mmCIF file of N, CA and C in Angstrom:
data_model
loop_
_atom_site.group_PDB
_atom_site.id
_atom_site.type_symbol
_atom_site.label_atom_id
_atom_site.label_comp_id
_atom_site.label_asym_id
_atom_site.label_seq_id
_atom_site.Cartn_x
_atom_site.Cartn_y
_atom_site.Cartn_z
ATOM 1 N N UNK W 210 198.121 46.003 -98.975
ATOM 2 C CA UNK W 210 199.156 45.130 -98.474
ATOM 3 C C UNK W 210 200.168 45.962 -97.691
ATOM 4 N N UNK W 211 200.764 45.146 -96.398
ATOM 5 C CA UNK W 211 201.386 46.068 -95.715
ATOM 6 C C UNK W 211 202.753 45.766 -95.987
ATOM 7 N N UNK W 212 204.296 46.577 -96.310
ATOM 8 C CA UNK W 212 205.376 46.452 -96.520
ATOM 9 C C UNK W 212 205.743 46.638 -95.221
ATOM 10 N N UNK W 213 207.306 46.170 -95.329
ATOM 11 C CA UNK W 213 208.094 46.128 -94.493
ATOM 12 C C UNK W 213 209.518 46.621 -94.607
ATOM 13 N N UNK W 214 210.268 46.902 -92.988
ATOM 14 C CA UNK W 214 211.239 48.165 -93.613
ATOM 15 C C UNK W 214 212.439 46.675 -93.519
ATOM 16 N N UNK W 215 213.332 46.583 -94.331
ATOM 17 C CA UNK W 215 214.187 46.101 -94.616
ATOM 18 C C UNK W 215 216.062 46.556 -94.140
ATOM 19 N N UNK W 216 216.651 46.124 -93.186
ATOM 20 C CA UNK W 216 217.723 46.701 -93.156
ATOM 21 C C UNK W 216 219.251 45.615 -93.465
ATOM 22 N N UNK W 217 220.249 46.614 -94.374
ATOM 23 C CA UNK W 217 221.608 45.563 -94.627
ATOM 24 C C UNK W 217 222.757 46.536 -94.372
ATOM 25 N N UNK W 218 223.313 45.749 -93.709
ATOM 26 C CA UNK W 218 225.063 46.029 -93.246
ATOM 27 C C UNK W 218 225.279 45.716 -92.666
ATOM 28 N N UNK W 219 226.753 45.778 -91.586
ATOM 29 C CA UNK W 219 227.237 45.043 -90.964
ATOM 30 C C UNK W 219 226.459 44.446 -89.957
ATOM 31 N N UNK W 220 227.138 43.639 -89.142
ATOM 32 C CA UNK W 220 225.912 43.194 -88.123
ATOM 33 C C UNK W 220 225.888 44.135 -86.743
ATOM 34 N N UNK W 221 226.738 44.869 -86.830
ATOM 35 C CA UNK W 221 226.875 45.937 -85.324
ATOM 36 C C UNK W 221 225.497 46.678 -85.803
ATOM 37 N N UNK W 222 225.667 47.266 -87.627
ATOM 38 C CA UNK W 222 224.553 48.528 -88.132
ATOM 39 C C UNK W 222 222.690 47.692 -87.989
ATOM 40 N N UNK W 223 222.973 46.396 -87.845
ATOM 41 C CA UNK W 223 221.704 45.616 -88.135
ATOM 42 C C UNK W 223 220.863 45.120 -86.850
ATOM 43 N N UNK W 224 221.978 45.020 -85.710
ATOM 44 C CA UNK W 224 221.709 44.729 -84.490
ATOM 45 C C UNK W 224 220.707 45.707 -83.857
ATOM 46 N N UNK W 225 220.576 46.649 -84.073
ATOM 47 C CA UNK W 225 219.657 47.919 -82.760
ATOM 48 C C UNK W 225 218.087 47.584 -84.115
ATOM 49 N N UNK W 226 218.164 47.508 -85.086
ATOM 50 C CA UNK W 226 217.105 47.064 -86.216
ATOM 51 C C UNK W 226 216.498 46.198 -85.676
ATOM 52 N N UNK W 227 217.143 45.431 -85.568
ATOM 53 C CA UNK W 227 217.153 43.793 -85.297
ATOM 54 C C UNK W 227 215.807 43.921 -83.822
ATOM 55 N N UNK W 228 216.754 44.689 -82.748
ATOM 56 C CA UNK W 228 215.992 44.397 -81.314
ATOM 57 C C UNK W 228 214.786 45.432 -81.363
ATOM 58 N N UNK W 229 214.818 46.494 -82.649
ATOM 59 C CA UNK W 229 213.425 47.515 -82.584
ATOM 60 C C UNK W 229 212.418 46.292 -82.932
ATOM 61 N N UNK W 230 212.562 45.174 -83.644
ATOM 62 C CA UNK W 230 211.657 44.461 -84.330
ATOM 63 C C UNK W 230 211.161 44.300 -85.642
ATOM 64 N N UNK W 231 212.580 44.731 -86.703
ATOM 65 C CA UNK W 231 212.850 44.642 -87.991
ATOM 66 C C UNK W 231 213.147 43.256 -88.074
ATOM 67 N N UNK W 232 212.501 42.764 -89.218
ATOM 68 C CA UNK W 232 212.889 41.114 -89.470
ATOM 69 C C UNK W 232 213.100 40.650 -90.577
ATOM 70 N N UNK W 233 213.507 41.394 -91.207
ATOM 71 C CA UNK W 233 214.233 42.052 -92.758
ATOM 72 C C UNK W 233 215.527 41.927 -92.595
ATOM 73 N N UNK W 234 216.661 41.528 -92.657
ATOM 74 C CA UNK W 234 217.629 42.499 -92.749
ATOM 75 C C UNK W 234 218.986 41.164 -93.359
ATOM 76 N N UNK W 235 219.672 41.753 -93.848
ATOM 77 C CA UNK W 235 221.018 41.232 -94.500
ATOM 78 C C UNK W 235 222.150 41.727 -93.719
ATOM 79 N N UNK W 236 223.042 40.504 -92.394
ATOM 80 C CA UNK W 236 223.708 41.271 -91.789
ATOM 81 C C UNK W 236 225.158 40.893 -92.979
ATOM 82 N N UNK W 237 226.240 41.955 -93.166
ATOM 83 C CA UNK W 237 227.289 41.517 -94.030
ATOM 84 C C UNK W 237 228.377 41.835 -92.972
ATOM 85 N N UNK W 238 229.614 40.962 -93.089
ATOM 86 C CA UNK W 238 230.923 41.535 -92.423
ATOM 87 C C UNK W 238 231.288 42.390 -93.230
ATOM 88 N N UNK W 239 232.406 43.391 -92.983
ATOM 89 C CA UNK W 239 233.126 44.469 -94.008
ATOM 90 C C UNK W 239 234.270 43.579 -94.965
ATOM 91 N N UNK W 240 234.377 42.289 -94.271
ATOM 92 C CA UNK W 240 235.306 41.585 -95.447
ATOM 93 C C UNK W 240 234.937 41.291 -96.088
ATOM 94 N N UNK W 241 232.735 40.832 -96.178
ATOM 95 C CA UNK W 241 232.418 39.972 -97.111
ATOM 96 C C UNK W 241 231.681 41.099 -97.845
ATOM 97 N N UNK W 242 231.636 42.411 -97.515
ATOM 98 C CA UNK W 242 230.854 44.130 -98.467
ATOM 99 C C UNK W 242 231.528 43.553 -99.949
ATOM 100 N N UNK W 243 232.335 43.590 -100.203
ATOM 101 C CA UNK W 243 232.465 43.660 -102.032
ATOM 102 C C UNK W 243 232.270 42.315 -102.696
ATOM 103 N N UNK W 244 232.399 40.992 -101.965
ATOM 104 C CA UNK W 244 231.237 40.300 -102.581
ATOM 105 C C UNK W 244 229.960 39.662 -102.541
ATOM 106 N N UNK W 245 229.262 40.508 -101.587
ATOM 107 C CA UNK W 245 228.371 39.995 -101.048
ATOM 108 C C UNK W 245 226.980 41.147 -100.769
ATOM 109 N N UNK W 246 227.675 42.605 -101.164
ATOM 110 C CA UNK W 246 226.690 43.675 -100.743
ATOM 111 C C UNK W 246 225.591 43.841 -101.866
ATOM 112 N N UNK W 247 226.562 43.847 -103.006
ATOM 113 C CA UNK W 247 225.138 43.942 -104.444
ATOM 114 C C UNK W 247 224.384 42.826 -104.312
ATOM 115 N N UNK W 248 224.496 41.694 -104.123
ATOM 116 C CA UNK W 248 223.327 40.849 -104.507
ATOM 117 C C UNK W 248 222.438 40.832 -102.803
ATOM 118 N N UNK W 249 222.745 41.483 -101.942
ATOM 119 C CA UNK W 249 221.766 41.616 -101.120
ATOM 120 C C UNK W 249 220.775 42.598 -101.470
ATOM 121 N N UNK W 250 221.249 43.508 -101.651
ATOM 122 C CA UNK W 250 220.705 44.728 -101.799
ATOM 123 C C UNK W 250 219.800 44.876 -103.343
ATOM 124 N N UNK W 251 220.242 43.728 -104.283
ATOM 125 C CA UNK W 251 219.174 43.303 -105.084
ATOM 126 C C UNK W 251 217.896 42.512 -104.784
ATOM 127 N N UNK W 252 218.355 41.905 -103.926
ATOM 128 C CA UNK W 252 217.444 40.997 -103.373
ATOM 129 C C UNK W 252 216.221 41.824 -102.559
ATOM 130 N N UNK W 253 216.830 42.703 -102.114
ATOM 131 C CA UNK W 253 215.690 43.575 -100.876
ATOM 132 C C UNK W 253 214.835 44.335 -101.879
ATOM 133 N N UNK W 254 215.526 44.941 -103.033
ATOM 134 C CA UNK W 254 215.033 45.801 -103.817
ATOM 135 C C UNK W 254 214.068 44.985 -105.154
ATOM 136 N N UNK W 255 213.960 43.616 -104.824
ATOM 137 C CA UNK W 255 212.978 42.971 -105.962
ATOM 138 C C UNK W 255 211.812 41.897 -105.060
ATOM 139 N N UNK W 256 212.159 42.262 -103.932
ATOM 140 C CA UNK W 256 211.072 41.471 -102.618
ATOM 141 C C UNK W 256 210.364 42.984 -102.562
ATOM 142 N N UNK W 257 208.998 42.277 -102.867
ATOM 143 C CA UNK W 257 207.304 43.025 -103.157
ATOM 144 C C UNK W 257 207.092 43.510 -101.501
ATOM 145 N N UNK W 258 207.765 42.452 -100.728
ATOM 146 C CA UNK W 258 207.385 42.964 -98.858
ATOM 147 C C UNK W 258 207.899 43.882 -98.595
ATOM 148 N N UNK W 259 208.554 44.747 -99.228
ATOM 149 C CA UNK W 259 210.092 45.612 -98.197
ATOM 150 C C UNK W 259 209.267 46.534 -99.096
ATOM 151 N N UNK W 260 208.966 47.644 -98.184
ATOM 152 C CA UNK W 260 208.710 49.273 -98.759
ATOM 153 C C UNK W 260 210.052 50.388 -98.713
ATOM 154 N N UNK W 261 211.021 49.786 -97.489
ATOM 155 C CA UNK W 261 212.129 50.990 -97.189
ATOM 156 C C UNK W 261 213.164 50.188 -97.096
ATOM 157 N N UNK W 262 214.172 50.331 -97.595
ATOM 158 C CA UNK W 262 215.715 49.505 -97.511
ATOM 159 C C UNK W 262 216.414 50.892 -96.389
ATOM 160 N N UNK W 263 216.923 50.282 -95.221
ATOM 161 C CA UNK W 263 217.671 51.100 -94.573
ATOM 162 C C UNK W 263 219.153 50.640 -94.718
ATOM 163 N N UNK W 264 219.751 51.689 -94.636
ATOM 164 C CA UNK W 264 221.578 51.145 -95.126
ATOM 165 C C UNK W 264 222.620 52.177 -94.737
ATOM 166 N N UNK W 265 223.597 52.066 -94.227
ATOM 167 C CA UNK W 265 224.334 53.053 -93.547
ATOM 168 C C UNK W 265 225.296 53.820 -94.992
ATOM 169 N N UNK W 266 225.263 55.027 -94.883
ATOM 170 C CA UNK W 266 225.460 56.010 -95.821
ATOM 171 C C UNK W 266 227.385 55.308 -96.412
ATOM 172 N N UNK W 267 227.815 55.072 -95.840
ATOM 173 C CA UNK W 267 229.157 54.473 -96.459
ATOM 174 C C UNK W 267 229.110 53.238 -97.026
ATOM 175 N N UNK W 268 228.168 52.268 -96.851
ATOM 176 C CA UNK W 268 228.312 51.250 -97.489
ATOM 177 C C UNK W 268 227.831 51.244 -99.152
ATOM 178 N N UNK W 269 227.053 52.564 -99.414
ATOM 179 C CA UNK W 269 227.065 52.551 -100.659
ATOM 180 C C UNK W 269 228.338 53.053 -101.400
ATOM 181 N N UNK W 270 229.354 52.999 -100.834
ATOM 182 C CA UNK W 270 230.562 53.181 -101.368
ATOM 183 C C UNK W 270 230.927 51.668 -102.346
ATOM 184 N N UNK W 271 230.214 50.273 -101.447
ATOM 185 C CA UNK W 271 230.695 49.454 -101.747
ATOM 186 C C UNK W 271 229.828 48.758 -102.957
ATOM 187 N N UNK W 272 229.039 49.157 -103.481
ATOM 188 C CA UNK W 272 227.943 49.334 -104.158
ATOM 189 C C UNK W 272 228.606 49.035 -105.965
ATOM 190 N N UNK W 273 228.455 48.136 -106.529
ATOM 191 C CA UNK W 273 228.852 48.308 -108.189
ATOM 192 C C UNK W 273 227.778 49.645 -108.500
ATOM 193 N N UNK W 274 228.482 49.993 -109.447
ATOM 194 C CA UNK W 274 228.149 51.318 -110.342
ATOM 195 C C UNK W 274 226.346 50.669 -110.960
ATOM 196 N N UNK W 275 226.175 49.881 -111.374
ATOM 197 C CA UNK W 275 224.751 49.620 -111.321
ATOM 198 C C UNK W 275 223.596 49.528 -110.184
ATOM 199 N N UNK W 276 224.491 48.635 -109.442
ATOM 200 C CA UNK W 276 223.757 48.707 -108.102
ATOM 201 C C UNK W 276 223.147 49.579 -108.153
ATOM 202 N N UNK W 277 224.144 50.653 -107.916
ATOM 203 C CA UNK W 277 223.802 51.477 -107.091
ATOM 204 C C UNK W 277 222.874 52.992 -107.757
ATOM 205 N N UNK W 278 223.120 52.553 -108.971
ATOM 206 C CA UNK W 278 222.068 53.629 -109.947
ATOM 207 C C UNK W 278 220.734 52.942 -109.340
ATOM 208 N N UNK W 279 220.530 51.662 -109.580
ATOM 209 C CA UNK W 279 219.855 51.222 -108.995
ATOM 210 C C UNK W 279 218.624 51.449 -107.961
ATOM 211 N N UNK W 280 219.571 51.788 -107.151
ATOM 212 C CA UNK W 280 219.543 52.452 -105.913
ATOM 213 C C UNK W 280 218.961 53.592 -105.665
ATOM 214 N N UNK W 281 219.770 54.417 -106.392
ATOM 215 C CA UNK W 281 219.646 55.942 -106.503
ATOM 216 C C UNK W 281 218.268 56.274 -106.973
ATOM 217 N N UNK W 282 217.477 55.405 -107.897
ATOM 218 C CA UNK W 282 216.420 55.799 -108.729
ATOM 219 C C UNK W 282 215.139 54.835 -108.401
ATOM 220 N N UNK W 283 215.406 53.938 -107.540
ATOM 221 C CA UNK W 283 214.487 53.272 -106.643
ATOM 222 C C UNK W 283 213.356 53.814 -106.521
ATOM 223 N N UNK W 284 211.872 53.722 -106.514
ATOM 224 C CA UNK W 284 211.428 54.713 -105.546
ATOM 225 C C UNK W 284 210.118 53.576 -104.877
ATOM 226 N N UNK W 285 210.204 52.383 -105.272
ATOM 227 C CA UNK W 285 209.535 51.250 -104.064
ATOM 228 C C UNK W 285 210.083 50.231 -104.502
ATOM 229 N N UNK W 286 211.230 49.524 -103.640
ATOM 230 C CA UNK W 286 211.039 50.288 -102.259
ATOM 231 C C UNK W 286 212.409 51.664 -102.606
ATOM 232 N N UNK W 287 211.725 52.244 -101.392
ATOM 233 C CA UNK W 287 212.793 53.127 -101.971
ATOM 234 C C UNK W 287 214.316 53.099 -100.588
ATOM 235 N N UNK W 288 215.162 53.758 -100.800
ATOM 236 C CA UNK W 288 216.385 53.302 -100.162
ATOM 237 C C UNK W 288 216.816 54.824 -99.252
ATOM 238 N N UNK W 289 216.448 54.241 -97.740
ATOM 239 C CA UNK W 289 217.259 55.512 -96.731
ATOM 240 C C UNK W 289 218.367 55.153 -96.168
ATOM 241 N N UNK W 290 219.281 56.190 -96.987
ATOM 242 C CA UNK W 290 220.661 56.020 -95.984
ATOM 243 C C UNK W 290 221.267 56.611 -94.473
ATOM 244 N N UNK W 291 221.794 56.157 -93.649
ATOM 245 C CA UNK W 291 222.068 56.783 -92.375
ATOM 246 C C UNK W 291 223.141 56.839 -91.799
ATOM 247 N N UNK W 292 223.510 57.897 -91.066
ATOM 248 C CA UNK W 292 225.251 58.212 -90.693
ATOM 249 C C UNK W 292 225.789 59.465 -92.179
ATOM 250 N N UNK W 293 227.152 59.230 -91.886
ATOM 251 C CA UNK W 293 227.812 59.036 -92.813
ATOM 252 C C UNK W 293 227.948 60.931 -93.116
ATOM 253 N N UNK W 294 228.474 61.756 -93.979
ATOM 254 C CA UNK W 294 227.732 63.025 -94.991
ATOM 255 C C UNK W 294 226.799 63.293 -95.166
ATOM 256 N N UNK W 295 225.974 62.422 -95.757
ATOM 257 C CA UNK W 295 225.024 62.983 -96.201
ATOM 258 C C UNK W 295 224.175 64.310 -96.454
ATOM 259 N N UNK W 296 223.983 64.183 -94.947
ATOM 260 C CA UNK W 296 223.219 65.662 -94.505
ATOM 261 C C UNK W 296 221.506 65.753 -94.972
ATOM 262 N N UNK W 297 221.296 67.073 -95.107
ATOM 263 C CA UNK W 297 219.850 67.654 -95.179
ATOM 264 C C UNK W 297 219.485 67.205 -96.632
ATOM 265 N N UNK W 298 220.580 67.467 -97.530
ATOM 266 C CA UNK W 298 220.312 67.548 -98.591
ATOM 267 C C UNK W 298 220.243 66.041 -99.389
ATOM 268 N N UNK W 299 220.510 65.221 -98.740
ATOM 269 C CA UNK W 299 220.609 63.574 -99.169
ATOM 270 C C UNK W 299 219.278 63.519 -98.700
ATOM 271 N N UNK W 300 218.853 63.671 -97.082
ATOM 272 C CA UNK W 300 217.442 62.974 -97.066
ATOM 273 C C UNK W 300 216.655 63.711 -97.546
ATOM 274 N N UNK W 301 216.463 65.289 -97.989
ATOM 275 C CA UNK W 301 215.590 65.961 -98.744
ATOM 276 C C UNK W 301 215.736 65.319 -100.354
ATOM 277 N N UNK W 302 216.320 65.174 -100.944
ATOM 278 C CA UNK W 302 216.095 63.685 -102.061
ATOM 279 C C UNK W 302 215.590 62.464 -102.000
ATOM 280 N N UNK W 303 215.972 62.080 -100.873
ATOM 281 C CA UNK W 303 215.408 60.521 -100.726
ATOM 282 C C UNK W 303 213.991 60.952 -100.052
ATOM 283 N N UNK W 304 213.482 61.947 -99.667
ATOM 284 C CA UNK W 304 212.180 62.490 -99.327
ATOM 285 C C UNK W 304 211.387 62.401 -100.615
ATOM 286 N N UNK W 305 211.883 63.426 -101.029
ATOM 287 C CA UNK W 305 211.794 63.747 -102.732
ATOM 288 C C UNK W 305 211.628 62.394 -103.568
ATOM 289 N N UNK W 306 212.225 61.589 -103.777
ATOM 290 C CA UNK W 306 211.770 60.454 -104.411
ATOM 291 C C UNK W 306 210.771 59.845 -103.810
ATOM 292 N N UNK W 307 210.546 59.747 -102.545
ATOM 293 C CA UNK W 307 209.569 58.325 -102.002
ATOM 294 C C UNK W 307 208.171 59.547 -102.091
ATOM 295 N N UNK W 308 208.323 60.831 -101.964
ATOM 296 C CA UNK W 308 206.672 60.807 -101.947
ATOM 297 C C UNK W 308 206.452 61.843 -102.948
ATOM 298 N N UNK W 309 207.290 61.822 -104.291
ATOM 299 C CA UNK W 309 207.284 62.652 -105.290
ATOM 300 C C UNK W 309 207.130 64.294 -105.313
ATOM 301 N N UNK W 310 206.830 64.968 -104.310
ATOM 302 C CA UNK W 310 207.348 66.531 -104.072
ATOM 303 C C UNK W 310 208.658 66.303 -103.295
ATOM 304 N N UNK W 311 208.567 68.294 -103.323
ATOM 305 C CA UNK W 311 209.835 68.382 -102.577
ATOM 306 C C UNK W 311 209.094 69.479 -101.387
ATOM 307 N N UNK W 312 208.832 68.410 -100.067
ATOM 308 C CA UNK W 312 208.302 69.248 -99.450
ATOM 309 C C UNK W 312 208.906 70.704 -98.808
ATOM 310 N N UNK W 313 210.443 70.610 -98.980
ATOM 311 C CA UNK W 313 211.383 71.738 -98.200
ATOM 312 C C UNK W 313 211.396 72.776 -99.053
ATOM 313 N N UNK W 314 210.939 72.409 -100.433
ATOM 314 C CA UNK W 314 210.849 73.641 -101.615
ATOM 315 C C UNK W 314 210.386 75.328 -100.850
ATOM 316 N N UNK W 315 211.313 76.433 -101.501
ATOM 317 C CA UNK W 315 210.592 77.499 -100.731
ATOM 318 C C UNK W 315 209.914 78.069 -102.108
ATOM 319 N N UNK W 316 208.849 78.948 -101.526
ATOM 320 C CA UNK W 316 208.005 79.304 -102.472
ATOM 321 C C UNK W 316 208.945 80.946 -103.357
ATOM 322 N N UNK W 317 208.893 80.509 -104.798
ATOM 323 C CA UNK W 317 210.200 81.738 -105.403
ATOM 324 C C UNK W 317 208.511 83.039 -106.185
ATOM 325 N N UNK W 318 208.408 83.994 -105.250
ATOM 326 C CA UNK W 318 207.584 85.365 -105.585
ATOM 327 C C UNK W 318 207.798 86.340 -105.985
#
């Protein structure tokens, strides 16, 4: 069965998704993020179609403390964040979870 990549946040972050030909997605305003972001983002994460939740790295700020463990420990679908801090070391985890090594590991001789 083939999954699909899933994207939620605002509608500016959902729009360029939107025109690649993502047909997934939860657009939220930033007024409606704290009551309206967890139960999307539950929703993406218990739909069998969605293999990848894409989500811009600050909106898991807005995230309840379950959510977002949630989140964190996902691993189908599993959850890529973008923008934001993150850095090397966020997507070398979220690497790390979705295909269970750590491919950046260096070898210790």
């Amino acid at each position: 069965m083939s999954q699909e990549i899933a994207v939620i946040g605002s509608p500016d972050f959902t729009a360029g998704f939107r025109l690649a030909g993502v047909r997934r997605f939860a657009s939220i305003s930033d007024e409606d993020k704290p009551a309206e972001l967890d139960s999307a983002v539950e929703e993406m994460l218990t739909d069998d179609d969605v293999g990848i939740v894409v989500m811009h790295d600050e909106d898991l700020d807005h995230l309840s403390r379950q959510v977002r463990q949630e989140v964190e420990t996902s691993v189908e679908p599993v959850l890529v964040t973008l923008g934001g801090t993150a850095g090397s070391g966020g997507l070398r985890e979220q690497i790390k979870r979705a295909i269970g090594i750590d491919l950046m590991e260096e070898d210790q001789e």
